[in-house]
GROMACS .gro file of C-alpha atoms in nm:
model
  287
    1UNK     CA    1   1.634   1.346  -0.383
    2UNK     CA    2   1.527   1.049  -0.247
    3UNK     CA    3   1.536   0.719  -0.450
    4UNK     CA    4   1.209   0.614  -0.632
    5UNK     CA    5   1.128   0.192  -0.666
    6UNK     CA    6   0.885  -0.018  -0.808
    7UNK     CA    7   0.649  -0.038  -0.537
    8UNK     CA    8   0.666   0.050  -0.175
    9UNK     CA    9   0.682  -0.197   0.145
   10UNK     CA   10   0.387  -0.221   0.399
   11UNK     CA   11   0.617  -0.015   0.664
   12UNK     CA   12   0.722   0.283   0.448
   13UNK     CA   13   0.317   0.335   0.383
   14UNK     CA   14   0.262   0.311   0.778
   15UNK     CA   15   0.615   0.522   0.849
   16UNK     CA   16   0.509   0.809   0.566
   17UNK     CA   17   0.125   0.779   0.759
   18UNK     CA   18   0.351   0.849   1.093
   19UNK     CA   19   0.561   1.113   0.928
   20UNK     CA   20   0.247   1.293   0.795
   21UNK     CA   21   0.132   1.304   1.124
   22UNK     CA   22   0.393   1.405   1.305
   23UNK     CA   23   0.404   1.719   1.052
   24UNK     CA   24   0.058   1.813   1.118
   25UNK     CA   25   0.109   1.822   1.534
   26UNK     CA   26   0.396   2.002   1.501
   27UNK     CA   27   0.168   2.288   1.297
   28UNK     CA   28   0.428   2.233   0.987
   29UNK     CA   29   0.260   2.300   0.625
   30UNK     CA   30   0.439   2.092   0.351
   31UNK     CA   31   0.617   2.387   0.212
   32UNK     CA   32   0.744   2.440   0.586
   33UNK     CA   33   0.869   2.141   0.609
   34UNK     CA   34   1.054   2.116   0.259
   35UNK     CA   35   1.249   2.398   0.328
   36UNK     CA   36   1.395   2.197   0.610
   37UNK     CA   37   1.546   2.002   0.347
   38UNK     CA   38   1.614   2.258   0.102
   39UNK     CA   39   1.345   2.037  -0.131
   40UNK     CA   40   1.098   2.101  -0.304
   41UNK     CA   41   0.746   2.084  -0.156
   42UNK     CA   42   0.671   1.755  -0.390
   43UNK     CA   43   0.951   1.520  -0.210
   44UNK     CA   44   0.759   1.577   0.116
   45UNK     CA   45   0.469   1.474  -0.005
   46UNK     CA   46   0.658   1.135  -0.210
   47UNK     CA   47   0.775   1.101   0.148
   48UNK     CA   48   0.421   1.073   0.362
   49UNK     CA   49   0.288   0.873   0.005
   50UNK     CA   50   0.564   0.584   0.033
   51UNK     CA   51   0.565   0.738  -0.336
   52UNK     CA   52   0.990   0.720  -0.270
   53UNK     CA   53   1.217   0.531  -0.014
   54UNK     CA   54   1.236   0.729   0.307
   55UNK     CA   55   1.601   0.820   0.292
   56UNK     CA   56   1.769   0.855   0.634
   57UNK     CA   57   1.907   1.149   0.665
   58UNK     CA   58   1.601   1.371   0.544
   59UNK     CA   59   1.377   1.136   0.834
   60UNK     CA   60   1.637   1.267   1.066
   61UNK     CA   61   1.608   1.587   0.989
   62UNK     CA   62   1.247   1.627   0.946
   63UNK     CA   63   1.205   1.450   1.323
   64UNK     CA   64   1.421   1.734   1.481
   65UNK     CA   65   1.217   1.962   1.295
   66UNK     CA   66   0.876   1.808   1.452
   67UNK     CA   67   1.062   1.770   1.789
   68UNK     CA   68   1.062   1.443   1.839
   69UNK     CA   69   1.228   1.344   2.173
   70UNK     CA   70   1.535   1.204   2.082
   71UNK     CA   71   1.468   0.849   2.190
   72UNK     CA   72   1.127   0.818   1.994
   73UNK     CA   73   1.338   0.972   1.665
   74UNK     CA   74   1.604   0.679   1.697
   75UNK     CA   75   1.321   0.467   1.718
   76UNK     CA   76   1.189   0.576   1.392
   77UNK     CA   77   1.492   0.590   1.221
   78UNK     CA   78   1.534   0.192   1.288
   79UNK     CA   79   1.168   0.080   1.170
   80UNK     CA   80   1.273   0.340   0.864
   81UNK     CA   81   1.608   0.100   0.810
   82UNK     CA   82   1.381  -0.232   0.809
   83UNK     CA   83   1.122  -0.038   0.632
   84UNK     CA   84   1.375  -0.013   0.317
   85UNK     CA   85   1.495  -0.330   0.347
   86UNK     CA   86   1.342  -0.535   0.008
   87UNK     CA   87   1.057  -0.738   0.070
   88UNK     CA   88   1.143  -1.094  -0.006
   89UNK     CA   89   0.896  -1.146  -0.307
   90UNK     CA   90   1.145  -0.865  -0.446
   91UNK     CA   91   1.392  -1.168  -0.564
   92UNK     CA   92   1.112  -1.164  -0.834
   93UNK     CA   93   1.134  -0.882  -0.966
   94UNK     CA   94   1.165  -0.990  -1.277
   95UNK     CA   95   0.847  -1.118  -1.346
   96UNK     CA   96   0.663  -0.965  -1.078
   97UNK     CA   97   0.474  -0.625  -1.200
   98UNK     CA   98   0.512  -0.313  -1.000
   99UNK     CA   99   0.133  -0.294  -0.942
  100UNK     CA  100   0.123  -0.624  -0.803
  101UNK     CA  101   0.412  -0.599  -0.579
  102UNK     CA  102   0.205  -0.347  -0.319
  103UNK     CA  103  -0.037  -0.657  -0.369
  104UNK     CA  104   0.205  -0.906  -0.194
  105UNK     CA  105   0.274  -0.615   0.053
  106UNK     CA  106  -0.048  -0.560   0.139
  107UNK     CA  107  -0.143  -0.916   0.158
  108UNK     CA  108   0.175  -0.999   0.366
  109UNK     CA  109   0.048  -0.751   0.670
  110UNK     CA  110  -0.304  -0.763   0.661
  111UNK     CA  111  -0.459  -0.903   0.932
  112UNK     CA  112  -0.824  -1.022   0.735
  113UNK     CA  113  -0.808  -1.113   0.395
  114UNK     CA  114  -1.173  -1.131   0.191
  115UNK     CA  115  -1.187  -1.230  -0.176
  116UNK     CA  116  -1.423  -1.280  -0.422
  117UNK     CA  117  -1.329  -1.459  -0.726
  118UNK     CA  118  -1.579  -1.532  -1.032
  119UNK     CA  119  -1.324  -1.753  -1.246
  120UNK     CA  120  -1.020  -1.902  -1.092
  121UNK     CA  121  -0.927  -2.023  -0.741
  122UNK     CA  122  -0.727  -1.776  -0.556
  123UNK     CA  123  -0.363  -1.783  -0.610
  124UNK     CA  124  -0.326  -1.831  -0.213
  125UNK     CA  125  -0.502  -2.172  -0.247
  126UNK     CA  126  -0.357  -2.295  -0.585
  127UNK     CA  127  -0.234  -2.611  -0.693
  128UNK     CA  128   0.108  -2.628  -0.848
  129UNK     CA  129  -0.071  -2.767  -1.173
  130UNK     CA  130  -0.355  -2.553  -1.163
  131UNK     CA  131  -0.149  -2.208  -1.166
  132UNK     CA  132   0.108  -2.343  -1.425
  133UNK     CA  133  -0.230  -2.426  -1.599
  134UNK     CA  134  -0.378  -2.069  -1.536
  135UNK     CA  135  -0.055  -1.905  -1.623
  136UNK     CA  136   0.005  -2.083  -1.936
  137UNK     CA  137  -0.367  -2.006  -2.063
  138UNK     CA  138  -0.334  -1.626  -1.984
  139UNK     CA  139   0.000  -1.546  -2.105
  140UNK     CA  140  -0.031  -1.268  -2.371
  141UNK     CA  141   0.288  -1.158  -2.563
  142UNK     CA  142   0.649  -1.295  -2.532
  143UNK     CA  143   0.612  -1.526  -2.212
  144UNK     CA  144   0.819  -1.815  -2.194
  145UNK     CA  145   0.885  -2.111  -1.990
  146UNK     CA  146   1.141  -1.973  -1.754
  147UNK     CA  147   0.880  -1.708  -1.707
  148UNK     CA  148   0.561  -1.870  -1.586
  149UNK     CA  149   0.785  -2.136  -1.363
  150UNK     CA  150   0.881  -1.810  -1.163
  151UNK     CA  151   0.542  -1.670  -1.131
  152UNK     CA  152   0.484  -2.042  -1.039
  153UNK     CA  153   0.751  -2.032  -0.788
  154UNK     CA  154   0.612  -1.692  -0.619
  155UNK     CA  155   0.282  -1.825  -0.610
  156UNK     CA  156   0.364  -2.088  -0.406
  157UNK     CA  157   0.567  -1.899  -0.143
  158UNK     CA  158   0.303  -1.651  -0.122
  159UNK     CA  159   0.095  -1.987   0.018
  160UNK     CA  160   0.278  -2.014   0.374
  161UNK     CA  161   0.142  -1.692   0.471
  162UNK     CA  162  -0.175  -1.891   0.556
  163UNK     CA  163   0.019  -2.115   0.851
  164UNK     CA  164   0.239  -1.886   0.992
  165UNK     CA  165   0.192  -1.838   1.305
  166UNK     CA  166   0.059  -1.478   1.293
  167UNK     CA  167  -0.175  -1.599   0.958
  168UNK     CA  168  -0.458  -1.382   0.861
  169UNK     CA  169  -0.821  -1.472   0.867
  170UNK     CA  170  -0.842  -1.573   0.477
  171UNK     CA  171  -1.243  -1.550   0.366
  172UNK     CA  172  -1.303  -1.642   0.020
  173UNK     CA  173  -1.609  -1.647  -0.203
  174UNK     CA  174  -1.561  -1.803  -0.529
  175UNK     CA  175  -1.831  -1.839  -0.787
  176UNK     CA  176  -1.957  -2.192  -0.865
  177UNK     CA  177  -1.808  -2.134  -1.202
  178UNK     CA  178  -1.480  -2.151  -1.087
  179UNK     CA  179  -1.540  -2.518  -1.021
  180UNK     CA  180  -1.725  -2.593  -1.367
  181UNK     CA  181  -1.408  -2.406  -1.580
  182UNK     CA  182  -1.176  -2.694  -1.689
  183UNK     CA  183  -0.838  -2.614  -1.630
  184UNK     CA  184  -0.520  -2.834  -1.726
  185UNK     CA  185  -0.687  -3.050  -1.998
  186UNK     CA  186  -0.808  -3.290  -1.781
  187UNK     CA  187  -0.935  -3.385  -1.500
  188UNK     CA  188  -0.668  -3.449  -1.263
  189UNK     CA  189  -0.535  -3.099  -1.235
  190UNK     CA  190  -0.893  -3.026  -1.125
  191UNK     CA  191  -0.895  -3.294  -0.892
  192UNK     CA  192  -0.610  -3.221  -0.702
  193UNK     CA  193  -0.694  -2.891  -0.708
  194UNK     CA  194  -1.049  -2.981  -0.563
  195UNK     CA  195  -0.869  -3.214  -0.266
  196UNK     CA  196  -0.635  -2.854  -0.190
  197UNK     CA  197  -0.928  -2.657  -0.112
  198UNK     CA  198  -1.097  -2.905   0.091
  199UNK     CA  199  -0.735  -2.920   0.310
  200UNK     CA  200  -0.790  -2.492   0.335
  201UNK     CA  201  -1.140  -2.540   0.450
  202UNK     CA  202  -1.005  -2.757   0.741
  203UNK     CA  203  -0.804  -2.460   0.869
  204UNK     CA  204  -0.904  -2.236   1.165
  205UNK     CA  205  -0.802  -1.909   0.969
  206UNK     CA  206  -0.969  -2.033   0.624
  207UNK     CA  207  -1.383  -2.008   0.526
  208UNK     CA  208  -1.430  -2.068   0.176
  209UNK     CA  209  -1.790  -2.026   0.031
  210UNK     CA  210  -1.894  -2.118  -0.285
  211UNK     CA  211  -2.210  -1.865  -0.467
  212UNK     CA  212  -2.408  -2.141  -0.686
  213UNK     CA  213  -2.566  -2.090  -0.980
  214UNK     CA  214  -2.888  -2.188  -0.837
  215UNK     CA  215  -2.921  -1.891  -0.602
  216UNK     CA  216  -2.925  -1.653  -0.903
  217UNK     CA  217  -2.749  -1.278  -0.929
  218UNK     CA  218  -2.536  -1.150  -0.675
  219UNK     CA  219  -2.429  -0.810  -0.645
  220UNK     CA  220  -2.071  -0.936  -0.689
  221UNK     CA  221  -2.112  -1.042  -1.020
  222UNK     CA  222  -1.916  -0.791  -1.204
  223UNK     CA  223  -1.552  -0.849  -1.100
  224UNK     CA  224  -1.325  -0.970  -0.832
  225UNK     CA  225  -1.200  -0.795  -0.576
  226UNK     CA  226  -0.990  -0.821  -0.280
  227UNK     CA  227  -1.067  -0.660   0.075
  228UNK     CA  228  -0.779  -0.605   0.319
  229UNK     CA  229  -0.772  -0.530   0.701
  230UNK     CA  230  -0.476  -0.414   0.868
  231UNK     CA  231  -0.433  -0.474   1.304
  232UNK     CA  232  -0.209  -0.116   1.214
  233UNK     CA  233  -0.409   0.195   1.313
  234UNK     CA  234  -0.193   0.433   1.043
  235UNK     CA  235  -0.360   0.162   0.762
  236UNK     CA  236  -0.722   0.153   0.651
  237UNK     CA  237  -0.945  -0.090   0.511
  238UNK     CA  238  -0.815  -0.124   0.185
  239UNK     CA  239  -0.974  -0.257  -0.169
  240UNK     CA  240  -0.770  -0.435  -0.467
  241UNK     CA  241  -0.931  -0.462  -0.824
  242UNK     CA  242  -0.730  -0.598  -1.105
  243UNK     CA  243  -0.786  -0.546  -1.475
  244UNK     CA  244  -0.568  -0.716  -1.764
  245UNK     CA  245  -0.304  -0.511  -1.766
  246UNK     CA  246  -0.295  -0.365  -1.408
  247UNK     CA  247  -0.498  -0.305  -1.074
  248UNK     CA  248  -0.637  -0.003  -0.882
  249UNK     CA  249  -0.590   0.011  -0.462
  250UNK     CA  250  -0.870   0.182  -0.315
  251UNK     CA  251  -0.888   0.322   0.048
  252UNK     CA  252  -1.131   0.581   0.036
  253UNK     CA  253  -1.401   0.501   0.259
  254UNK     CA  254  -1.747   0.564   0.051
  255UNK     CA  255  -1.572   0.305  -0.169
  256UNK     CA  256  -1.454   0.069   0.026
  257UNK     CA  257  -1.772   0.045   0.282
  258UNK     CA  258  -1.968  -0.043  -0.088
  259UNK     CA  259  -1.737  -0.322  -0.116
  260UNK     CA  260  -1.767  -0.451   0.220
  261UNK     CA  261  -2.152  -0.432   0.192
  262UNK     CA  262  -2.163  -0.629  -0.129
  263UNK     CA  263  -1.915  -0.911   0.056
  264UNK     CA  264  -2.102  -0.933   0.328
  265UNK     CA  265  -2.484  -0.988   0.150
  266UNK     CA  266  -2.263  -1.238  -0.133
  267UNK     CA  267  -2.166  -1.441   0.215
  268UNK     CA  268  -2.500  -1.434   0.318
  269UNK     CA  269  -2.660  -1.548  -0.040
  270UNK     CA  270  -2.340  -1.795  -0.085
  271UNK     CA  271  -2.325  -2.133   0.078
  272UNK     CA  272  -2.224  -2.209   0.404
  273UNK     CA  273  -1.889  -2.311   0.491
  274UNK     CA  274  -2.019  -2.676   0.596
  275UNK     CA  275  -2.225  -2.687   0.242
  276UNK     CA  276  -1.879  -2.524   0.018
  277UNK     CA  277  -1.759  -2.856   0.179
  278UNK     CA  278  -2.023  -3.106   0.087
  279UNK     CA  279  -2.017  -2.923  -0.258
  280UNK     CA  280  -1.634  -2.952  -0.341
  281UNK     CA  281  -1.683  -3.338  -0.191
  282UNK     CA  282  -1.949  -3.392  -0.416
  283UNK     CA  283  -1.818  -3.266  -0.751
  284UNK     CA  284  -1.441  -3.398  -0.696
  285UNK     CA  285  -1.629  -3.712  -0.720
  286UNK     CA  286  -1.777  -3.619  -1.011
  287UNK     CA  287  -1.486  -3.548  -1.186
   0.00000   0.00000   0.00000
């Protein structure tokens, strides 16, 4: 049977998409297609899921079966090799929850990134200080030091996927309380933190916005949430909401064209780009 992990990589989701597919031209039911393996019906669908590792030999087989040309199925079989290959936020998988590795995934491929965040500054544009800060107030249960320096330590490499060469467009609203919520005891932590986002704003694939108090309710208001877009045809639009102890992924698309709508009239009620920077000027001078 093939081998179940923590969380699956962006390619096995597109390559179990592709294998799906290729089922369905080839006029193969699931129950067809298992008895290729000798399996039962349930591995095949783990398979087009990403639910399980897509283990060689079974791709191979299940290719012949479809008939794929020959040159195509080698093909396949190599993006299935790199596909299994651990992702590298996988060196932390000790602190690193199943439910938010797809997160680093997902975040790691898309092509658009669009956040809204009501209390904290995205983890993408975080100060060393200000997520040790964040970390340290939110642990719950038996968390120690060596812990939250690692979740530190991911956080931070997460941050060069903005200036890679290939970075996303990264478009975040934050709520104007994020900037009145003291965090690290004083007001240096904030500071700095302040002075980072003003060096994001200055980047070509960056708009922050920031929703002020002044302009009232926004139909955002009742949690964050994270939109992804993927330049990969086999991966839709895709919609992250965490909770305390976990997170949902949603990619049906009644629910994710609700989100989008509610992003796009927050952008429009939310400050401009220009303005977020006058505002983050402004009250890092205040602090």
């Amino acid at each position: 049977m093939s081998e179940p992990r923590s969380a699956p990589t962006v390619g096995q989701v597109v390559l179990g998409k592709r294998l799906q597919d290729l089922r369905e031209r080839a006029g193969l039911k699931r129950e067809e297609a298992a008895k290729v393996l000798r399996v039962a019906p349930a591995t095949i669908r783990r398979m087009e899921t990403a639910e399980v590792a897509l283990k060689i030999p079974y791709v191979q087989l299940l290719l012949q079966a479809y008939g794929v040309p020959a040159d195509e199925a080698d093909s396949f079989v190599r993006l299935a090799e790199d596909a299994n290959k651990p992702g590298w936020w996988q060196r932390f998988h000790d602190v690193l929850p199943s439910w938010f590795s797809m997160y680093v995934s997902l975040e790691g491929a898309a092509s658009v990134i669009r956040a809204y965040e009501p209390q904290f500054v995205p983890g993408l544009l975080q100060t060393e200080e200000y997520a040790r800060a964040i970390l340290r107030g939110g642990a719950v249960g038996q968390v120690g030091h060596d812990d939250i320096e690692r979740h530190v330590a991911l956080r931070m490499e997460r941050q060069s996927l903005l200036t890679r060469p290939d970075a996303p467009k990264f478009w975040v609203i934050m709520d104007e309380t994020v900037l009145r919520r003291p965090v690290g005891g004083g007001p240096a932590v904030m500071r700095a933190q302040i002075g980072r986002l003003l060096e994001a704003a200055e980047l070509p694939n960056v708009t922050l916005q920031i929703a002020e108090f002044a302009t009232g309710h926004h139909p955002g208001t009742y949690g964050p949430f994270v939109l992804f877009r993927f330049a990969m045809p086999e991966l839709p639009d895709m919609v992250y909401s965490e909770y305390l102890t976990g997170a949902v992924y949603l990619d049906a698309r009644p629910e994710v064209a609700s989100h989008l709508e509610v992003m796009d009239r927050m952008a429009a009620q939310a400050a401009t780009a220009q303005r977020t920077k006058e505002i983050l000027t402004d009250f890092r001078e205040e602090l």
